[in-house]
Amino acid sequence: MKRVFIYIISITTAFTSLTACKNDLEDNFYNPEETTQASIGGFFTEMLDNNRVRPSYWDIRTFVAVQPGVYTQSLSFGTANSMYQQNAGYVQNRWDDFYRPGADGGGAMAHYRAIEAAYAALPEAEKASAEVFLQAAKVIMFDEASEMVDLWGDIPFSEAGSLNLSGTVLKPKFDKAEDVYNTILTGLAEASTYFASAQATPSFQKQDIMLSGDIDMWRRYVNSLRLRLLMRTSFVNEGTVQQEITEILSNPAQYPLVDETQYNILLAPLTNYIDNLNNALTEVGSFSAPEFMLEQVLKPANDPRIEVLFDKYGRTVNNIFVPNTEFKAMPLNLGSEAQTQTRENYAILDSATFLFNDNLPGVVMTASEVNLLKAEAFERWGGGEPEQVYGLALQQSVEFYYNLNNTSSSTRPKEMLPTAAEMNTFLESPTVAYTGTMQEKLAKIWTQKWVHFGFLQAVQSWSEYRRTDYPQLTFIPATLAGYEAPPTRLMYPSSENAYNSTNYQAVRDKDVRTGKIFWDVK
Amino acid sequence: MGNKSTFTLITIFLFFCCQVTWAQQVIRGKVTDEQQQPLPGVTVLLKGTPTGTSTDTEGNYTLQAPNGSGTLVFSFIGYITREVPVNNQATINVNLATDAKALGEVVVTALGIKREQRALGYATSTVTAKELTEAGNTNFASALYGKAAGVKITTAPGGATSGVNVQIRGINSLAFNNQPLYVVDGVLIRNNNETGGNGANNGGYWSDQRIRGNGILDINPADIETLTVLKGASATALYGSDAASGVIVITTKKGSKRPGLGVDVNYTYSMEEVAFTPKYQNVYGPGYDRETNLSVGGTEEGWIPVDLDGDGTAESVRPNFRSWAQFGPKMEGQLVPWWDGSTRAFSAQPDNYKDFYQTGYSSIINAALSNQTDKASYRLSYTRNDYEGVQRGGNMNRNTFNLNSTLKVSDKLSADIVANYVKSYVKNRPLQINRLTASYDGFLGRSEDMSVWLNNYQTSAGYKYVLPAQANRNPEEALAYNIRPEILNFLWSQLRNREEENEDRLITSATLNYEIGKGFRLRGRVGNDFTSRSIEGRQYNEYPIAFNENNSTGAYNTSKGRYSTLYGDALLSYTNNLAQNLEVTVNGGFQGRKESYRDQASGTRDGLTTANWFSLNNSFNLPTTSASRAEVTKYAYLGTVSLNFKDYLYLEGTGRQEYTSTLPPANNNYFYPSVNAGFVFTDAFKLPTFLSYGKVRASYGVVGNAPPFYQANITYSQTPLQTINGPVPALSAKASYGNESLKAENKYEAEFGLETRILNNKIGVDLSYYNNKVKNQILQLSLPTSTGASSRISNIGEIHSYGWELALNATPISGVFNWDTRFNFALNRSKVHSLTEGLDELVFYDAEQSAVRVVARVGETIGDIYVYPRATDANGNHIIGENGLYVIDKTRYEKAGNILPKVVGGISNTISFKNFSLDFLVDYRLGGQIVSTPLKYAYGAGMFENTMQYRDEENGGLPYYIDVNSNKVLLPSHNAAAPNGGTVYHDGLLLDGVTAEGDPNTTVVDAAYYYMNTFYWGADSWNKKGSVYDNSFVKMRELVLGYNLPAAFAQKLKFQNLRVSLVGRNLFYFWRTLENLDPEAPIGTQWYRQGIDEGSSAATRSYGFQINASF
């Protein structure tokens, strides 16, 4: 009896557990916290949610403040023997954030490929309504890819992102920088045509966390981006560029641009974001006002932006804050020990505008930049009034920075926008006024663009600085052997050398810090 | 055989002890062992009759024998049976000798199947309870050093809370699972599966800074009866996909073998201190080369002018506290303003690295109660371990309860019930010191006194130290000058902040043994390994909330984990004699388990609103929260057939059909066969008598490795974003791409062995050779991110390994003075045989901008180190750049070594004389290199004694002056004068080599410039000299001097046995090649991490005493 009882129990247990096991086996292969369903809209939002575009702690602290911010002097920096040496780990990060998902950067390439794959898998009937995502995603990817080229030169591009496109590993070749630019420029021209007649869908309006599906804004963005990149290559390929830019500028109905402040393309922070840049900038001692900008450019012109770009700073004596009497920048050649000892004597970045502002947007494209591009085009090739758009650009830049100051989340006092009279005085000051030879005028356009970009668009600023060689900055030599001066491009991250070595061999000779990007010919 | 005789003995014993005896002559006596200790429970039988008894707890017996004639038979498990004729004696005292043959005769093999040692066709190593506990180790794994051939142990620095890696037979998998499977009382236990495939401490500088432990630390060594290491594929084939890296089978102590209550108490106390510290130079203080000193605003020598009274002119000087390099002024006791605002003597602090740590201790008390009755036997044990390591701010305590009981339900049915409950508490696990060794904001400057750091990491109000730049936060206590802050940060984290872990772990197993009929048995088992873990972190506010802008400081976070493994197996076995002299045993069964992992974590965001109130409700921003789940299902059908011919020829075959959920559904089941044979040729043939025992064995088997859960699936993760358009879901692909055609990796291994005992068992030899292939290696293949992911789990190729293992034991001297020695030696070579197409090498570690790599190349030994070499011209001369330094050739790699040792092993000795015994264990690692970038940074910073070279005249520096063009011009002698009364410097050096044009190098450089630039971070430095070092050592691992108190004395104190011993662990190196780093510094669970140092924690030495008492 007992024996039978035991048999029954064991057999029942064995069978129930076996059937249970069989079902679990396949279910348990997939992570219940994740999904296997691709979503074009979800990928698109992920691409836009980019803390490399928004001024975030990580990007400013590890990338901008130690690389392009230094090379353009749009930020001050601590003197050290390694001050011009790129930080390999951080630069690797910046590279990765374009190509792969995760972390800060949105993984533009990976998710664009994922969108391409998901789009191709859609039934034909659904493709039409999804195309707007594909086109918009392509523009975002192109915008970021152009920055990759500006930083490194040749990059993996046409074959990049194979895993997300086809699920296979294809070690991508490095495409020539010119070729990448050509692909981007052609693609942007196509996108411009597409958006001219595109319709937003409710889903696109929801998932587009940058422009809320505003097709007119997308048109302006695409055309302005094309203008920026065409101008970047204008010293290499002046004939074609001149022709294409003239076509854009002469047909505003077909090619609307971001030429009014209301059209600025900004990426708003997430609504629950409350961080700010104070730590990012103070940790590396980059919050003092950069000397050349304040002393050589802004002060001589009595620039109204000084009030919103910088604080005078000062010392606390007996628990009372005693501000400095004037805006004065810390000399670039001060030794690192003296920098820390005397920092309180010098102006710092504006605390309301930059340091304690959790409303700072990511700056994608501004009217001021576009009008400065126009000014350069008109100056070089005619077709418009350079002085008029130059003045407009400065006006827009002043408005832009006052707006950042006035919308700051900081409780510190805000500055009043200068009056029209004050603006005119500024525009007429000799170092700003649109006078002189063509070279002098271009120098003013480029210097003002450098001021306008500041550190918020440090990557663009570094590109334009290398393209135009303006403003004429001087750098104190560093004492680290081989790193005496700033580089003219970034070195490739070691992961490409390590894991994509065959293709890396083809660009190894170009992988030097003194290499020049193809548009850098001056 | 052993089984049967034991069984018979017990049956006889049980049967006869209750018999009514008839009045005859009474014989009394006492049975003792070789050490003259009483032996309780010995069976005493009158030969040829049913008359018998057994000895009591004091070893005494009384027996009625007819007519004072006949022969008494004394038998006891593990001792040689003795027969003594009565010959009318009234008192017969007997001394029993241990039976070397019998000890360890029965081995617990896969699935708890007990087999005779002699029947096995593969190698096993068994480690006894004594070896595990005698040196006072807090876990069994670190007690295994050098004790089993082919088993390499690496203990992460940091003490009892740090993980221990066990590596059996070299590298079996390039990816995750290189740790053996642990089976405790038949149940597969969790080691570190809860972290998925990532393991712990593999990320280096950028990952988790705490030195983590692993699951085996919870298994209490004092409760272990035996530990068997199953090494090869045939030995472990019954465990299939879990067993590629070997299996460690642990059996905990059972109830006493004898009736009556037994009580054992053991206590160990040991001190732990920092040992084997780097050899620092103690002459020069902080400062850079002259040019850099000037550029930071100091003097050539490195002093920084100080304006003490604020009148604008400097009247004093101070050291450059920010300087990471130590090429500044000589430390001669000058009184200078210090960074904390005081005035201090500028003198060397030779012991500051040691003072950075403290003296730790470990106290382990264990009490065990055991008993046996007719129906049941049990052992109940309690262990308490209190521990404080050498790192400040941390401690641990652990309570372990173990119950092991056997119930005899009926003659046919018995049940074993084992329960282990472990409750542990850890506060502030040791932090890796890489912020101190691998950051230029770290480094313990040679003039820094530890007490100053300790006094300044927090303010009097308990806030974080205040840097000069933030002086407004606390003008009175702000530091006077800038410093390199990482040491203060470290102290703040460890001494002010708290991370507390509470873990409860319950490991249970219930086994039912049922004898169905003759030769038919059924065994069923269920087990559970359950862990509940909670971690709470408290970070104090760093400055008063009055200074908060958009966020605050401080943090509170809490996380909970619940991990459970439910295990079950059933085994039906049948034994019968198929023919005369041929015994057959067949086993068939089922094994399955479900693992479940739940993690949940919440924390404050952007700081605490009210200072130092630790609650989620005090979060400055909305608190963050996350949760994750994982489920794993694995099961298998298995069977074995074993044949025994005449007790000298054995053959066994096994098979396992396995199913696992971590593999893609298309590939989720595998068959693992194995076969092995053992042949005891000394029993089969007549051989010379000096050969006491000889056996040859051969085996072949297949085991596997499945990937960790959820690594192969292709999925997307969704995040809800709060945007200008309201909440919007974003969907992200994964940086580690999945692979739904992944297959299990399989290891095919053949093994041959020879076991002999010669000269009357005085010398024993066990030699094994194995050769294996691991096909379809699974690896998170690192990819260039330009493919769209940073890695993808893949089957990447095949590695081949072979190895030799030798274990020798000998008793050179026996008798009152007894000397046993055991030596083992293991050699393993692993090569990459092939990789998938398009792949010719795997890069495991890539550091210093790719200048240093650990790789596996096709056709070469795995673990080779490659570096960028110094550039040479066509004639092999080193090229010297215009700056006078070596030019590094970044276009090619040069092999600089291999991280794997050539040979590992140990020698242990037991010497006993009367009541004294001395046990010592020496273990060794020979060959191979280590990669240590922190050593390079410290070398470049002038921290070490060996950087004194070239700094001055006494240390070989060349004399020179600097001419008007800033060129350094050599002078003929140190006494020569420079033109125009210029300064003569004595720290020059001229590197041997040629310029780019081929002329001999004439550019003189100063020592500081040479060190700082040649051994700086990155690829422009001479990494072969700076970052790659030979790593061999011979270490005195354990030393135990024990004394057994005389039985008479012990018994007076009511002890049955009392032993005191002095114990020491990691006492010293007989020899080592690394002078500024402990050879065992590496941490991390990945195989290659064992050859890489990125700054872990100091090595330690411990010594103390142990008391063992039984009542």
XYZ file of N, CA, C and O in Angstrom, chain B residues 366-439:
296
model
N 32.787 28.436 16.491
C 31.919 27.410 15.931
C 31.616 26.392 17.013
O 32.513 25.930 17.713
N 30.337 26.085 17.195
C 29.960 25.064 18.163
C 29.059 24.068 17.463
O 28.148 24.466 16.736
N 29.332 22.798 17.652
C 28.530 21.795 16.978
C 28.115 20.724 17.968
O 28.883 20.330 18.849
N 26.891 20.293 17.805
C 26.297 19.298 18.683
C 25.903 18.139 17.793
O 25.254 18.345 16.765
N 26.297 16.928 18.157
C 25.867 15.828 17.294
C 25.424 14.655 18.129
O 25.834 14.484 19.276
N 24.595 13.849 17.521
C 24.059 12.714 18.276
C 23.573 11.652 17.310
O 23.347 11.908 16.137
N 23.476 10.463 17.825
C 22.929 9.384 17.003
C 22.085 8.479 17.869
O 22.460 8.154 18.992
N 20.919 8.103 17.333
C 20.099 7.108 18.003
C 19.766 6.050 16.963
O 20.211 6.135 15.821
N 18.956 5.111 17.343
C 18.567 4.063 16.398
C 17.866 4.638 15.192
O 18.028 4.196 14.067
N 17.052 5.634 15.440
C 16.164 6.134 14.398
C 16.711 7.359 13.687
O 16.258 7.697 12.600
N 17.606 8.045 14.333
C 18.025 9.320 13.736
C 19.425 9.688 14.162
O 19.907 9.249 15.208
N 20.040 10.468 13.340
C 21.287 11.079 13.763
C 21.248 12.514 13.274
O 20.588 12.824 12.285
N 21.901 13.381 14.001
C 21.884 14.773 13.565
C 23.146 15.480 14.000
O 23.872 15.035 14.886
N 23.399 16.558 13.348
C 24.467 17.466 13.771
C 23.914 18.871 13.609
O 23.361 19.233 12.576
N 24.076 19.644 14.650
C 23.590 21.007 14.634
C 24.779 21.896 14.924
O 25.496 21.675 15.906
N 24.995 22.862 14.075
C 26.198 23.659 14.278
C 25.883 25.131 14.141
O 25.004 25.538 13.374
N 26.583 25.920 14.891
C 26.415 27.364 14.834
C 27.791 28.001 14.699
O 28.730 27.628 15.399
N 27.906 28.935 13.777
C 29.187 29.607 13.592
C 28.962 31.101 13.550
O 28.024 31.583 12.907
N 29.827 31.800 14.236
C 29.741 33.249 14.208
C 31.097 33.770 13.748
O 32.137 33.396 14.283
N 31.068 34.605 12.724
C 32.306 35.166 12.209
C 32.207 36.692 12.279
O 31.291 37.280 11.731
N 33.118 37.294 12.998
C 33.208 38.753 13.010
C 34.489 39.138 12.311
O 35.536 38.539 12.559
N 34.382 40.133 11.469
C 35.550 40.446 10.648
C 35.659 41.941 10.413
O 34.665 42.633 10.183
N 36.861 42.420 10.476
C 37.134 43.779 10.069
C 38.412 43.720 9.246
O 39.431 43.210 9.716
N 38.345 44.209 8.041
C 39.510 44.135 7.158
C 40.473 45.276 7.389
O 40.305 46.079 8.309
N 41.471 45.349 6.532
C 42.472 46.396 6.716
C 41.996 47.745 6.189
O 42.577 48.767 6.506
N 40.941 47.727 5.370
C 40.451 49.026 4.919
C 39.590 49.652 5.990
O 38.754 48.987 6.586
N 39.786 50.921 6.194
C 39.024 51.618 7.217
C 37.541 51.664 6.857
O 37.186 51.743 5.687
N 36.718 51.633 7.872
C 35.298 51.901 7.670
C 34.436 50.706 7.349
O 33.238 50.850 7.212
N 35.019 49.526 7.212
C 34.191 48.385 6.840
C 34.199 47.306 7.907
O 35.156 47.173 8.657
N 33.151 46.553 7.988
C 33.175 45.349 8.812
C 32.099 44.382 8.362
O 31.248 44.719 7.536
N 32.190 43.182 8.894
C 31.271 42.138 8.475
C 30.971 41.237 9.654
O 31.847 41.048 10.499
N 29.776 40.727 9.738
C 29.572 39.602 10.644
C 28.606 38.625 10.011
O 27.786 39.003 9.182
N 28.787 37.380 10.381
C 28.000 36.346 9.732
C 27.656 35.276 10.753
O 28.516 34.834 11.512
N 26.400 34.891 10.767
C 25.950 33.789 11.623
C 25.514 32.653 10.716
O 24.726 32.862 9.799
N 26.037 31.491 10.966
C 25.673 30.345 10.142
C 25.109 29.242 11.019
O 25.726 28.875 12.024
N 23.941 28.752 10.648
C 23.359 27.608 11.346
C 23.301 26.455 10.359
O 22.919 26.655 9.210
N 23.699 25.320 10.808
C 23.668 24.170 9.914
C 23.058 22.994 10.653
O 23.459 22.684 11.777
N 22.049 22.379 10.022
C 21.453 21.180 10.602
C 21.527 20.089 9.559
O 21.094 20.269 8.431
N 22.124 18.989 9.957
C 22.239 17.880 9.030
C 21.706 16.654 9.755
O 22.265 16.238 10.768
N 20.607 16.113 9.280
C 20.024 14.998 10.025
C 19.636 13.858 9.105
O 19.341 14.060 7.934
N 19.674 12.678 9.654
C 19.254 11.492 8.916
C 18.170 10.799 9.739
O 18.338 10.584 10.925
N 17.074 10.516 9.068
C 15.984 9.828 9.758
C 15.823 8.466 9.118
O 15.783 8.344 7.894
N 15.746 7.464 9.980
C 15.525 6.133 9.455
C 14.049 5.834 9.648
O 13.606 5.521 10.747
N 13.281 5.983 8.551
C 11.836 5.813 8.651
C 11.507 4.341 8.822
O 10.721 3.958 9.660
N 12.155 3.536 8.013
C 12.000 2.096 8.172
C 13.293 1.473 7.690
O 14.212 2.185 7.310
N 13.359 0.178 7.653
C 14.564 -0.479 7.170
C 14.855 -0.111 5.730
O 15.984 -0.110 5.278
N 13.800 0.212 4.996
C 13.961 0.449 3.575
C 14.008 1.933 3.222
O 14.362 2.298 2.104
N 13.575 2.728 4.138
C 13.392 4.131 3.790
C 14.130 5.025 4.774
O 13.969 4.916 5.975
N 14.953 5.881 4.239
C 15.606 6.850 5.110
C 15.571 8.213 4.434
O 15.426 8.318 3.219
N 15.674 9.220 5.267
C 15.625 10.579 4.723
C 16.775 11.389 5.294
O 17.095 11.278 6.478
N 17.412 12.180 4.428
C 18.440 13.116 4.883
C 17.877 14.510 4.741
O 17.384 14.877 3.670
N 17.969 15.243 5.796
C 17.470 16.615 5.730
C 18.596 17.546 6.158
O 19.173 17.377 7.245
N 18.934 18.449 5.264
C 20.023 19.369 5.555
C 19.500 20.785 5.415
O 18.813 21.100 4.442
N 19.808 21.609 6.388
C 19.413 23.010 6.285
C 20.577 23.885 6.715
O 21.220 23.629 7.730
N 20.864 24.862 5.889
C 21.923 25.818 6.174
C 21.302 27.187 6.178
O 20.674 27.583 5.199
N 21.469 27.914 7.229
C 20.949 29.268 7.249
C 22.113 30.212 7.504
O 22.858 30.042 8.476
N 22.292 31.152 6.615
C 23.416 32.080 6.730
C 22.869 33.490 6.792
O 22.114 33.909 5.920
N 23.235 34.183 7.815
C 22.773 35.572 7.945
C 24.008 36.438 8.001
O 24.840 36.307 8.899
N 24.146 37.309 7.022
C 25.362 38.109 7.060
C 25.075 39.588 6.903
O 24.072 40.000 6.317
N 25.966 40.329 7.444
C 25.877 41.781 7.432
C 27.231 42.322 7.004
O 28.265 41.911 7.541
N 27.230 43.172 6.018
C 28.491 43.772 5.571
C 28.298 45.273 5.509
O 27.334 45.763 4.928
N 29.207 45.978 6.120
C 29.162 47.435 6.036
C 30.370 47.907 5.245
O 31.489 47.465 5.491
N 30.140 48.789 4.315
C 31.206 49.367 3.496
C 32.251 48.346 3.052
O 33.375 48.319 3.551
N 31.873 47.536 2.128
C 32.849 46.648 1.488
C 34.067 47.449 1.091
O 33.940 48.623 0.763
N 35.217 46.798 1.019
C 36.419 47.533 0.621
C 36.230 48.185 -0.750
O 35.586 47.628 -1.631
N 36.784 49.361 -0.887
C 36.765 50.046 -2.174
C 38.051 49.735 -2.903
O 39.111 49.625 -2.290
N 37.948 49.643 -4.199
C 39.182 49.523 -4.977
C 39.957 50.827 -4.803
O 39.367 51.892 -4.703
N 41.258 50.725 -4.794
C 42.047 51.941 -4.609
C 42.504 52.518 -5.945
O 43.469 53.267 -6.012
N 41.770 52.186 -7.018
C 42.233 52.693 -8.318
C 42.139 54.208 -8.439
O 42.848 54.803 -9.225
N 41.267 54.839 -7.635
C 41.237 56.301 -7.659
C 42.531 56.870 -7.072
O 42.861 58.017 -7.282
N 43.221 56.034 -6.332
C 44.482 56.472 -5.726
C 45.683 56.075 -6.574
O 46.729 56.706 -6.513
N 45.533 54.984 -7.324
C 46.702 54.488 -8.052
C 46.616 54.745 -9.545
O 47.625 54.724 -10.223
N 45.413 54.950 -10.055
C 45.276 55.081 -11.503
C 44.684 56.426 -11.884
O 44.173 56.583 -12.973
N 44.718 57.373 -10.978
C 44.226 58.715 -11.296
C 45.299 59.706 -10.887
O 45.888 59.579 -9.808
